[in-house]
PDB file of C-alpha atoms and ligand atoms in Angstrom:
ATOM      1  CA  MET Y   1     221.143 286.815 184.822  1.00 79.00           C
ATOM      2  CA  PRO Y   2     218.130 284.868 183.526  1.00 89.00           C
ATOM      3  CA  ALA Y   3     214.735 286.409 184.127  1.00 97.00           C
ATOM      4  CA  ARG Y   4     212.667 285.688 187.204  1.00 98.00           C
ATOM      5  CA  ILE Y   5     209.759 283.448 186.215  1.00 98.00           C
ATOM      6  CA  LEU Y   6     206.397 284.833 187.343  1.00 98.00           C
ATOM      7  CA  ASP Y   7     204.441 281.742 188.383  1.00 98.00           C
ATOM      8  CA  GLY Y   8     200.794 282.470 187.658  1.00 98.00           C
ATOM      9  CA  LYS Y   9     199.761 278.925 188.446  1.00 98.00           C
ATOM     10  CA  ALA Y  10     201.056 279.146 192.008  1.00 98.00           C
ATOM     11  CA  LEU Y  11     199.392 282.534 192.568  1.00 98.00           C
ATOM     12  CA  ALA Y  12     196.105 281.233 191.134  1.00 98.00           C
ATOM     13  CA  GLY Y  13     196.323 278.313 193.566  1.00 98.00           C
ATOM     14  CA  ALA Y  14     196.756 280.696 196.505  1.00 98.00           C
ATOM     15  CA  ILE Y  15     193.814 282.826 195.303  1.00 98.00           C
ATOM     16  CA  GLU Y  16     191.664 279.709 194.975  1.00 98.00           C
ATOM     17  CA  GLU Y  17     192.582 278.696 198.509  1.00 98.00           C
ATOM     18  CA  SER Y  18     191.372 281.978 199.974  1.00 98.00           C
ATOM     19  CA  LEU Y  19     188.265 281.887 197.762  1.00 98.00           C
ATOM     20  CA  CYS Y  20     187.369 278.475 199.240  1.00 98.00           C
ATOM     21  CA  ASP Y  21     186.802 280.061 202.656  1.00 98.00           C
ATOM     22  CA  GLU Y  22     184.928 283.058 201.248  1.00 98.00           C
ATOM     23  CA  VAL Y  23     182.687 280.847 199.097  1.00 98.00           C
ATOM     24  CA  ALA Y  24     181.977 278.612 202.100  1.00 98.00           C
ATOM     25  CA  ALA Y  25     181.003 281.668 204.171  1.00 98.00           C
ATOM     26  CA  PHE Y  26     178.699 282.869 201.374  1.00 98.00           C
ATOM     27  CA  THR Y  27     177.132 279.426 201.045  1.00 98.00           C
ATOM     28  CA  THR Y  28     176.405 279.275 204.773  1.00 98.00           C
ATOM     29  CA  ALA Y  29     174.893 282.770 204.782  1.00 97.00           C
ATOM     30  CA  ALA Y  30     172.862 282.372 201.572  1.00 97.00           C
ATOM     31  CA  GLY Y  31     171.881 278.713 201.967  1.00 97.00           C
ATOM     32  CA  ARG Y  32     173.183 278.018 198.455  1.00 97.00           C
ATOM     33  CA  ALA Y  33     176.482 278.116 196.573  1.00 98.00           C
ATOM     34  CA  PRO Y  34     177.345 280.928 194.132  1.00 98.00           C
ATOM     35  CA  ARG Y  35     176.305 279.811 190.667  1.00 98.00           C
ATOM     36  CA  LEU Y  36     177.900 280.430 187.249  1.00 98.00           C
ATOM     37  CA  VAL Y  37     176.371 279.525 183.885  1.00 98.00           C
ATOM     38  CA  VAL Y  38     178.771 279.291 180.935  1.00 98.00           C
ATOM     39  CA  VAL Y  39     177.493 279.289 177.353  1.00 98.00           C
ATOM     40  CA  LEU Y  40     179.707 277.394 174.911  1.00 98.00           C
ATOM     41  CA  VAL Y  41     178.789 277.737 171.236  1.00 98.00           C
ATOM     42  CA  GLY Y  42     180.119 275.404 168.544  1.00 98.00           C
ATOM     43  CA  GLU Y  43     182.998 272.973 168.504  1.00 96.00           C
ATOM     44  CA  ILE Y  44     186.193 275.030 168.923  1.00 96.00           C
ATOM     45  CA  ALA Y  45     188.506 272.644 170.793  1.00 95.00           C
ATOM     46  CA  ALA Y  46     190.437 275.428 172.570  1.00 95.00           C
ATOM     47  CA  SER Y  47     187.198 277.049 173.819  1.00 97.00           C
ATOM     48  CA  ALA Y  48     185.896 273.688 175.059  1.00 97.00           C
ATOM     49  CA  SER Y  49     189.112 273.134 176.969  1.00 96.00           C
ATOM     50  CA  TYR Y  50     189.086 276.645 178.532  1.00 97.00           C
ATOM     51  CA  VAL Y  51     185.456 276.173 179.588  1.00 98.00           C
ATOM     52  CA  ALA Y  52     186.239 272.764 181.105  1.00 98.00           C
ATOM     53  CA  ALA Y  53     189.116 274.366 183.049  1.00 98.00           C
ATOM     54  CA  LYS Y  54     186.765 277.098 184.332  1.00 98.00           C
ATOM     55  CA  ALA Y  55     184.172 274.518 185.444  1.00 98.00           C
ATOM     56  CA  ARG Y  56     186.812 272.395 187.219  1.00 98.00           C
ATOM     57  CA  ALA Y  57     188.220 275.444 189.017  1.00 98.00           C
ATOM     58  CA  ALA Y  58     184.713 276.520 190.083  1.00 98.00           C
ATOM     59  CA  ALA Y  59     184.121 273.067 191.562  1.00 98.00           C
ATOM     60  CA  ARG Y  60     187.431 273.240 193.458  1.00 98.00           C
ATOM     61  CA  VAL Y  61     186.348 276.379 195.344  1.00 98.00           C
ATOM     62  CA  GLY Y  62     182.710 275.372 195.859  1.00 98.00           C
ATOM     63  CA  ILE Y  63     181.103 277.445 193.091  1.00 98.00           C
ATOM     64  CA  ASP Y  64     178.337 275.652 191.210  1.00 98.00           C
ATOM     65  CA  ALA Y  65     179.054 275.878 187.445  1.00 98.00           C
ATOM     66  CA  ASP Y  66     176.754 274.770 184.646  1.00 98.00           C
ATOM     67  CA  VAL Y  67     177.960 274.604 181.022  1.00 98.00           C
ATOM     68  CA  VAL Y  68     175.240 275.105 178.394  1.00 98.00           C
ATOM     69  CA  ARG Y  69     176.423 273.792 175.019  1.00 98.00           C
ATOM     70  CA  VAL Y  70     174.866 275.210 171.862  1.00 98.00           C
ATOM     71  CA  ALA Y  71     175.284 274.124 168.220  1.00 98.00           C
ATOM     72  CA  GLY Y  72     177.590 276.321 166.154  1.00 98.00           C
ATOM     73  CA  SER Y  73     174.713 276.874 163.717  1.00 98.00           C
ATOM     74  CA  ALA Y  74     172.739 278.922 166.301  1.00 98.00           C
ATOM     75  CA  ASP Y  75     172.072 282.457 165.076  1.00 98.00           C
ATOM     76  CA  THR Y  76     172.273 285.786 166.903  1.00 98.00           C
ATOM     77  CA  ALA Y  77     168.561 285.887 167.789  1.00 98.00           C
ATOM     78  CA  ALA Y  78     168.648 282.372 169.242  1.00 98.00           C
ATOM     79  CA  LEU Y  79     171.719 283.142 171.349  1.00 98.00           C
ATOM     80  CA  VAL Y  80     170.294 286.451 172.588  1.00 98.00           C
ATOM     81  CA  ALA Y  81     167.096 284.614 173.541  1.00 98.00           C
ATOM     82  CA  LEU Y  82     169.051 281.858 175.312  1.00 98.00           C
ATOM     83  CA  VAL Y  83     171.168 284.299 177.338  1.00 98.00           C
ATOM     84  CA  SER Y  84     168.050 286.277 178.282  1.00 98.00           C
ATOM     85  CA  GLU Y  85     166.321 283.074 179.418  1.00 98.00           C
ATOM     86  CA  ILE Y  86     169.333 282.042 181.474  1.00 98.00           C
ATOM     87  CA  ALA Y  87     169.311 285.476 183.129  1.00 98.00           C
ATOM     88  CA  ARG Y  88     165.611 284.968 183.957  1.00 98.00           C
ATOM     89  CA  GLY Y  89     166.446 281.654 185.675  1.00 96.00           C
ATOM     90  CA  SER Y  90     165.621 279.062 182.996  1.00 96.00           C
ATOM     91  CA  HIS Y  91     168.772 277.108 183.924  1.00 93.00           C
ATOM     92  CA  GLY Y  92     168.423 277.581 187.670  1.00 93.00           C
ATOM     93  CA  PRO Y  93     169.497 280.403 189.959  1.00 94.00           C
ATOM     94  CA  VAL Y  94     172.340 282.364 188.396  1.00 98.00           C
ATOM     95  CA  ASP Y  95     174.834 284.857 189.797  1.00 98.00           C
ATOM     96  CA  GLY Y  96     177.214 284.980 186.845  1.00 98.00           C
ATOM     97  CA  ILE Y  97     176.793 284.393 183.105  1.00 98.00           C
ATOM     98  CA  LEU Y  98     179.748 283.949 180.760  1.00 98.00           C
ATOM     99  CA  VAL Y  99     179.527 283.532 176.989  1.00 98.00           C
ATOM    100  CA  GLN Y 100     182.773 281.923 175.865  1.00 98.00           C
ATOM    101  CA  LEU Y 101     184.397 283.796 172.966  1.00 98.00           C
ATOM    102  CA  PRO Y 102     184.983 283.714 170.088  1.00 97.00           C
ATOM    103  CA  LEU Y 103     181.467 283.131 168.754  1.00 98.00           C
ATOM    104  CA  PRO Y 104     180.978 281.823 165.194  1.00 98.00           C
ATOM    105  CA  ARG Y 105     181.555 284.443 162.497  1.00 98.00           C
ATOM    106  CA  HIS Y 106     177.878 284.693 161.506  1.00 98.00           C
ATOM    107  CA  VAL Y 107     176.941 285.797 165.060  1.00 98.00           C
ATOM    108  CA  ASP Y 108     176.773 289.436 166.213  1.00 98.00           C
ATOM    109  CA  THR Y 109     178.987 289.020 169.279  1.00 98.00           C
ATOM    110  CA  LEU Y 110     178.166 292.394 170.844  1.00 98.00           C
ATOM    111  CA  ALA Y 111     174.419 291.721 170.596  1.00 98.00           C
ATOM    112  CA  VAL Y 112     174.861 288.443 172.481  1.00 98.00           C
ATOM    113  CA  LEU Y 113     177.159 289.947 175.119  1.00 98.00           C
ATOM    114  CA  ASP Y 114     174.746 292.845 175.623  1.00 98.00           C
ATOM    115  CA  ALA Y 115     172.071 290.299 176.588  1.00 98.00           C
ATOM    116  CA  VAL Y 116     174.074 289.458 179.722  1.00 98.00           C
ATOM    117  CA  PRO Y 117     172.660 291.745 182.451  1.00 98.00           C
ATOM    118  CA  ALA Y 118     175.323 294.072 183.912  1.00 98.00           C
ATOM    119  CA  ASP Y 119     174.875 292.621 187.407  1.00 98.00           C
ATOM    120  CA  ARG Y 120     175.643 289.083 186.173  1.00 98.00           C
ATOM    121  CA  ASP Y 121     178.419 290.100 183.804  1.00 98.00           C
ATOM    122  CA  VAL Y 122     181.336 288.284 185.452  1.00 98.00           C
ATOM    123  CA  ASP Y 123     183.439 288.853 182.300  1.00 98.00           C
ATOM    124  CA  GLY Y 124     183.169 292.629 182.776  1.00 98.00           C
ATOM    125  CA  PHE Y 125     182.303 293.144 179.097  1.00 98.00           C
ATOM    126  CA  HIS Y 126     178.954 294.956 179.529  1.00 98.00           C
ATOM    127  CA  PRO Y 127     179.112 298.684 178.613  1.00 98.00           C
ATOM    128  CA  GLU Y 128     178.043 299.587 182.161  1.00 98.00           C
ATOM    129  CA  ASN Y 129     180.945 297.633 183.665  1.00 98.00           C
ATOM    130  CA  ALA Y 130     183.390 298.928 181.039  1.00 98.00           C
ATOM    131  CA  GLY Y 131     182.186 302.459 181.847  1.00 98.00           C
ATOM    132  CA  LEU Y 132     182.600 301.974 185.589  1.00 98.00           C
ATOM    133  CA  LEU Y 133     186.141 300.719 185.019  1.00 98.00           C
ATOM    134  CA  SER Y 134     186.969 303.680 182.795  1.00 98.00           C
ATOM    135  CA  GLN Y 135     185.754 306.039 185.546  1.00 97.00           C
ATOM    136  CA  GLY Y 136     187.995 304.381 188.127  1.00 96.00           C
ATOM    137  CA  ARG Y 137     185.157 302.769 190.108  1.00 97.00           C
ATOM    138  CA  PRO Y 138     185.252 299.190 188.814  1.00 98.00           C
ATOM    139  CA  ARG Y 139     182.689 296.499 189.599  1.00 98.00           C
ATOM    140  CA  PHE Y 140     183.466 293.467 187.404  1.00 98.00           C
ATOM    141  CA  ILE Y 141     186.918 293.813 185.841  1.00 98.00           C
ATOM    142  CA  PRO Y 142     187.681 291.694 182.745  1.00 98.00           C
ATOM    143  CA  CYS Y 143     189.388 288.607 184.114  1.00 98.00           C
ATOM    144  CA  THR Y 144     192.639 288.518 182.136  1.00 98.00           C
ATOM    145  CA  ALA Y 145     193.361 292.208 182.699  1.00 98.00           C
ATOM    146  CA  ALA Y 146     192.614 291.826 186.420  1.00 98.00           C
ATOM    147  CA  GLY Y 147     194.875 288.769 186.514  1.00 98.00           C
ATOM    148  CA  VAL Y 148     197.806 290.615 184.941  1.00 98.00           C
ATOM    149  CA  GLN Y 149     197.528 293.468 187.450  1.00 98.00           C
ATOM    150  CA  ARG Y 150     197.220 291.011 190.343  1.00 98.00           C
ATOM    151  CA  LEU Y 151     200.334 289.183 189.168  1.00 98.00           C
ATOM    152  CA  LEU Y 152     202.343 292.426 189.016  1.00 98.00           C
ATOM    153  CA  VAL Y 153     201.193 293.519 192.474  1.00 98.00           C
ATOM    154  CA  ASP Y 154     201.833 290.092 194.005  1.00 98.00           C
ATOM    155  CA  ALA Y 155     205.322 289.940 192.468  1.00 98.00           C
ATOM    156  CA  GLY Y 156     206.139 293.363 193.919  1.00 98.00           C
ATOM    157  CA  ILE Y 157     206.726 294.856 190.468  1.00 98.00           C
ATOM    158  CA  ALA Y 158     206.231 298.595 190.777  1.00 98.00           C
ATOM    159  CA  THR Y 159     203.890 300.232 188.267  1.00 98.00           C
ATOM    160  CA  ALA Y 160     203.732 303.825 189.570  1.00 98.00           C
ATOM    161  CA  GLY Y 161     205.674 306.132 187.307  1.00 98.00           C
ATOM    162  CA  ARG Y 162     206.843 303.226 185.111  1.00 98.00           C
ATOM    163  CA  ARG Y 163     206.291 302.936 181.380  1.00 98.00           C
ATOM    164  CA  ALA Y 164     203.881 300.132 180.415  1.00 99.00           C
ATOM    165  CA  VAL Y 165     203.487 299.170 176.766  1.00 99.00           C
ATOM    166  CA  ILE Y 166     200.543 296.940 175.869  1.00 99.00           C
ATOM    167  CA  VAL Y 167     200.585 295.282 172.461  1.00 98.00           C
ATOM    168  CA  GLY Y 168     196.953 294.585 171.555  1.00 98.00           C
ATOM    169  CA  ARG Y 169     193.861 296.790 171.847  1.00 98.00           C
ATOM    170  CA  SER Y 170     191.110 294.226 172.450  1.00 98.00           C
ATOM    171  CA  ASP Y 171     188.081 294.942 174.644  1.00 97.00           C
ATOM    172  CA  ILE Y 172     188.955 291.749 176.552  1.00 97.00           C
ATOM    173  CA  VAL Y 173     192.560 292.491 177.510  1.00 98.00           C
ATOM    174  CA  GLY Y 174     194.375 295.484 176.001  1.00 98.00           C
ATOM    175  CA  LYS Y 175     191.859 298.247 176.672  1.00 98.00           C
ATOM    176  CA  PRO Y 176     190.843 297.240 180.222  1.00 98.00           C
ATOM    177  CA  LEU Y 177     194.471 296.595 181.177  1.00 98.00           C
ATOM    178  CA  ALA Y 178     195.458 300.055 179.948  1.00 98.00           C
ATOM    179  CA  LEU Y 179     192.739 301.508 182.201  1.00 98.00           C
ATOM    180  CA  LEU Y 180     193.885 299.463 185.206  1.00 98.00           C
ATOM    181  CA  LEU Y 181     197.582 300.257 184.867  1.00 98.00           C
ATOM    182  CA  SER Y 182     196.916 303.972 184.371  1.00 98.00           C
ATOM    183  CA  ALA Y 183     194.311 304.256 187.172  1.00 98.00           C
ATOM    184  CA  ARG Y 184     195.210 305.835 190.492  1.00 97.00           C
ATOM    185  CA  GLY Y 185     196.421 303.533 193.247  1.00 97.00           C
ATOM    186  CA  PRO Y 186     198.223 300.238 193.852  1.00 97.00           C
ATOM    187  CA  GLY Y 187     198.982 298.384 190.622  1.00 98.00           C
ATOM    188  CA  GLY Y 188     198.308 301.593 188.682  1.00 98.00           C
ATOM    189  CA  ASP Y 189     199.793 305.061 188.147  1.00 98.00           C
ATOM    190  CA  ALA Y 190     201.804 303.825 185.146  1.00 98.00           C
ATOM    191  CA  THR Y 191     202.303 305.722 181.898  1.00 98.00           C
ATOM    192  CA  VAL Y 192     200.609 303.481 179.357  1.00 98.00           C
ATOM    193  CA  THR Y 193     201.014 303.102 175.606  1.00 98.00           C
ATOM    194  CA  ILE Y 194     198.732 300.831 173.565  1.00 98.00           C
ATOM    195  CA  CYS Y 195     200.240 299.427 170.356  1.00 98.00           C
ATOM    196  CA  HIS Y 196     198.257 297.660 167.637  1.00 98.00           C
ATOM    197  CA  SER Y 197     198.339 296.490 164.042  1.00 97.00           C
ATOM    198  CA  HIS Y 198     198.701 300.052 162.697  1.00 98.00           C
ATOM    199  CA  THR Y 199     201.490 301.072 165.074  1.00 98.00           C
ATOM    200  CA  THR Y 200     204.619 302.145 163.274  1.00 98.00           C
ATOM    201  CA  ASP Y 201     207.950 301.227 164.893  1.00 97.00           C
ATOM    202  CA  LEU Y 202     206.455 298.602 167.206  1.00 98.00           C
ATOM    203  CA  ALA Y 203     209.908 297.472 168.312  1.00 98.00           C
ATOM    204  CA  GLU Y 204     210.892 301.010 169.257  1.00 98.00           C
ATOM    205  CA  HIS Y 205     207.782 301.449 171.418  1.00 98.00           C
ATOM    206  CA  CYS Y 206     208.365 298.077 173.073  1.00 98.00           C
ATOM    207  CA  ARG Y 207     211.960 298.930 173.905  1.00 98.00           C
ATOM    208  CA  THR Y 208     210.757 301.893 176.004  1.00 98.00           C
ATOM    209  CA  ALA Y 209     208.727 299.574 178.259  1.00 99.00           C
ATOM    210  CA  ASP Y 210     209.511 298.830 181.883  1.00 99.00           C
ATOM    211  CA  ILE Y 211     206.482 296.547 181.687  1.00 99.00           C
ATOM    212  CA  LEU Y 212     205.710 294.983 178.304  1.00 99.00           C
ATOM    213  CA  VAL Y 213     202.441 293.116 177.811  1.00 99.00           C
ATOM    214  CA  ALA Y 214     201.816 291.070 174.666  1.00 98.00           C
ATOM    215  CA  ALA Y 215     198.146 290.293 174.027  1.00 98.00           C
ATOM    216  CA  VAL Y 216     197.772 289.718 170.307  1.00 98.00           C
ATOM    217  CA  GLY Y 217     197.717 285.967 169.614  1.00 97.00           C
ATOM    218  CA  ARG Y 218     200.761 285.846 167.343  1.00 97.00           C
ATOM    219  CA  PRO Y 219     203.514 283.372 168.265  1.00 97.00           C
ATOM    220  CA  GLY Y 220     207.004 284.856 168.326  1.00 96.00           C
ATOM    221  CA  LEU Y 221     205.797 288.468 167.920  1.00 98.00           C
ATOM    222  CA  ILE Y 222     207.989 289.774 170.747  1.00 98.00           C
ATOM    223  CA  THR Y 223     211.670 289.079 170.167  1.00 98.00           C
ATOM    224  CA  ALA Y 224     214.646 289.767 172.418  1.00 98.00           C
ATOM    225  CA  GLU Y 225     215.592 292.890 170.402  1.00 98.00           C
ATOM    226  CA  MET Y 226     212.238 294.455 171.359  1.00 98.00           C
ATOM    227  CA  VAL Y 227     212.826 294.171 175.110  1.00 98.00           C
ATOM    228  CA  LYS Y 228     214.709 296.590 177.338  1.00 98.00           C
ATOM    229  CA  PRO Y 229     217.178 294.701 179.553  1.00 98.00           C
ATOM    230  CA  GLY Y 230     215.593 294.063 182.948  1.00 98.00           C
ATOM    231  CA  ALA Y 231     212.019 294.785 181.801  1.00 98.00           C
ATOM    232  CA  THR Y 232     209.033 292.774 183.015  1.00 99.00           C
ATOM    233  CA  VAL Y 233     207.420 290.856 180.152  1.00 99.00           C
ATOM    234  CA  ILE Y 234     203.842 289.577 180.499  1.00 99.00           C
ATOM    235  CA  ASP Y 235     202.725 287.128 177.827  1.00 98.00           C
ATOM    236  CA  VAL Y 236     198.950 286.916 177.443  1.00 98.00           C
ATOM    237  CA  GLY Y 237     199.054 284.960 174.168  1.00 97.00           C
ATOM    238  CA  ILE Y 238     197.965 281.324 174.068  1.00 96.00           C
ATOM    239  CA  ASN Y 239     198.738 279.834 170.661  1.00 96.00           C
ATOM    240  CA  ARG Y 240     198.806 276.172 169.676  1.00 95.00           C
ATOM    241  CA  VAL Y 241     201.674 275.464 167.278  1.00 96.00           C
ATOM    242  CA  GLU Y 242     202.642 272.270 165.509  1.00 95.00           C
ATOM    243  CA  THR Y 243     206.153 270.909 166.031  1.00 93.00           C
ATOM    244  CA  PRO Y 244     207.842 267.763 164.654  1.00 95.00           C
ATOM    245  CA  THR Y 245     207.106 266.091 168.015  1.00 94.00           C
ATOM    246  CA  GLY Y 246     203.439 267.148 168.218  1.00 94.00           C
ATOM    247  CA  SER Y 247     201.546 270.337 169.083  1.00 94.00           C
ATOM    248  CA  ARG Y 248     202.315 272.601 172.035  1.00 95.00           C
ATOM    249  CA  LEU Y 249     201.152 275.891 173.553  1.00 95.00           C
ATOM    250  CA  VAL Y 250     203.254 279.027 173.134  1.00 96.00           C
ATOM    251  CA  GLY Y 251     202.611 282.685 173.863  1.00 98.00           C
ATOM    252  CA  ASP Y 252     203.272 285.817 171.807  1.00 98.00           C
ATOM    253  CA  VAL Y 253     206.797 286.103 173.222  1.00 98.00           C
ATOM    254  CA  ASP Y 254     209.890 284.242 172.022  1.00 98.00           C
ATOM    255  CA  PHE Y 255     210.349 282.906 175.542  1.00 98.00           C
ATOM    256  CA  PRO Y 256     213.898 281.446 175.511  1.00 97.00           C
ATOM    257  CA  ALA Y 257     215.443 284.505 173.850  1.00 98.00           C
ATOM    258  CA  VAL Y 258     213.434 287.108 175.803  1.00 98.00           C
ATOM    259  CA  ALA Y 259     214.022 285.342 179.148  1.00 98.00           C
ATOM    260  CA  ALA Y 260     217.726 285.999 178.650  1.00 98.00           C
ATOM    261  CA  VAL Y 261     217.113 289.776 178.475  1.00 98.00           C
ATOM    262  CA  ALA Y 262     214.074 290.443 180.670  1.00 98.00           C
ATOM    263  CA  GLY Y 263     214.121 290.924 184.441  1.00 98.00           C
ATOM    264  CA  ALA Y 264     210.913 288.955 184.917  1.00 98.00           C
ATOM    265  CA  ILE Y 265     208.682 287.008 182.526  1.00 98.00           C
ATOM    266  CA  THR Y 266     205.513 284.916 182.542  1.00 98.00           C
ATOM    267  CA  PRO Y 267     205.640 281.425 181.026  1.00 98.00           C
ATOM    268  CA  VAL Y 268     203.015 279.936 178.700  1.00 98.00           C
ATOM    269  CA  PRO Y 269     201.372 277.821 179.916  1.00 97.00           C
ATOM    270  CA  GLY Y 270     201.348 278.538 183.660  1.00 98.00           C
ATOM    271  CA  GLY Y 271     201.522 282.334 183.551  1.00 98.00           C
ATOM    272  CA  VAL Y 272     198.501 284.556 182.936  1.00 98.00           C
ATOM    273  CA  GLY Y 273     196.078 281.756 181.952  1.00 98.00           C
ATOM    274  CA  PRO Y 274     195.436 280.343 185.437  1.00 98.00           C
ATOM    275  CA  LEU Y 275     194.925 283.878 186.784  1.00 98.00           C
ATOM    276  CA  THR Y 276     192.187 284.546 184.233  1.00 98.00           C
ATOM    277  CA  VAL Y 277     190.311 281.591 185.705  1.00 98.00           C
ATOM    278  CA  ALA Y 278     190.969 282.645 189.321  1.00 98.00           C
ATOM    279  CA  MET Y 279     189.649 286.168 188.593  1.00 98.00           C
ATOM    280  CA  LEU Y 280     186.505 284.682 187.045  1.00 99.00           C
ATOM    281  CA  LEU Y 281     185.868 282.785 190.275  1.00 99.00           C
ATOM    282  CA  ALA Y 282     186.419 285.979 192.289  1.00 98.00           C
ATOM    283  CA  ASN Y 283     184.017 287.884 190.023  1.00 98.00           C
ATOM    284  CA  THR Y 284     181.388 285.149 190.397  1.00 98.00           C
ATOM    285  CA  LEU Y 285     181.613 285.322 194.181  1.00 98.00           C
ATOM    286  CA  LEU Y 286     181.405 289.137 193.990  1.00 98.00           C
ATOM    287  CA  ALA Y 287     178.263 288.892 191.810  1.00 98.00           C
ATOM    288  CA  ALA Y 288     176.675 286.473 194.273  1.00 98.00           C
ATOM    289  CA  GLU Y 289     177.526 288.659 197.266  1.00 98.00           C
ATOM    290  CA  LEU Y 290     176.210 291.809 195.579  1.00 98.00           C
ATOM    291  CA  ARG Y 291     172.997 289.914 194.777  1.00 96.00           C
ATOM    292  CA  ILE Y 292     172.281 289.179 198.447  1.00 95.00           C
ATOM    293  CA  GLY Y 293     173.639 292.506 199.720  1.00 94.00           C
ATOM    294  CA  ARG Y 294     176.728 291.050 201.405  1.00 89.00           C
ATOM    295  CA  ARG Y 295     178.991 293.594 199.596  1.00 87.00           C
TER     296      ARG Y 295
HETATM  297  N1  GUN O   1     187.875 283.914 175.242  1.00 88.78           N
HETATM  298  C1  GUN O   1     189.161 284.204 175.521  1.00 88.78           C
HETATM  299  N2  GUN O   1     189.256 284.888 176.684  1.00 88.78           N
HETATM  300  C2  GUN O   1     188.003 285.033 177.152  1.00 88.78           C
HETATM  301  C3  GUN O   1     187.458 285.661 178.312  1.00 88.78           C
HETATM  302  O1  GUN O   1     188.148 286.236 179.159  1.00 88.78           O
HETATM  303  N3  GUN O   1     186.103 285.592 178.432  1.00 88.78           N
HETATM  304  C4  GUN O   1     185.320 284.971 177.502  1.00 88.78           C
HETATM  305  N4  GUN O   1     184.002 284.971 177.704  1.00 88.78           N
HETATM  306  N5  GUN O   1     185.796 284.395 176.408  1.00 88.78           N
HETATM  307  C5  GUN O   1     187.127 284.427 176.244  1.00 88.78           C
END
């Protein structure tokens, strides 16, 4: 039987719909809309398109989003200064600040991210927020990891007592997702393995997974032979590949072959991507509500 397709786009739409009401209630109570400032550095086409998608989604739910574009030649000190100024209100009132990654190679990414105050860190990358998540009392959860867990819970895919294998150990996805899936409670209680570039016998680890998450950025990494029949496969990769008929987006999973083996699978596009955006909107509303003491 072909795998069930986990429709992240539809779930993101439903989340946006409920956020509309919550944002409207906040706006009435606070006398202003929640406000997100996104910093976009340089000319990476994929980053520009992700940021545009975030701004459009914010507008759909009534969140005010401002995109601050910076030349790719900006250095670490200039970016730290800019983020600090934004936090102090130079670009208007601000509940959430997001610095779109990756930054140019000459920039110290952690120094720039550390300039985002923990209470405006809607990406959940600040050490304070990462620490709270690791202690099982999360505040802002990194958006893609939160989106993957939300998708599993919404689809009724049990995690408790199941084996989850995450391929990729990034601070953005792999590490926070491992914490979420192994935490106590709904969407958690799984036994989690993190695989990475030094893992020996990757295929063998993957074949043990009831839930397999690929978050590496390598097209075709996960093949059908690496998937246990009936497993849930979550594809976090977004890779642009050239084909004879033009370029298209693919994930890290060989979708046609794996869909024939898996029990459930996310498509690319239309799987995890839209949920990342929906979770960012939820985090921005949370930041705004915490700011005025509504949560
Ligand atoms: N680049 C790819 N994913 C993300 C994300 O979740 N947040 C930010 N800031 N940049 C990204």
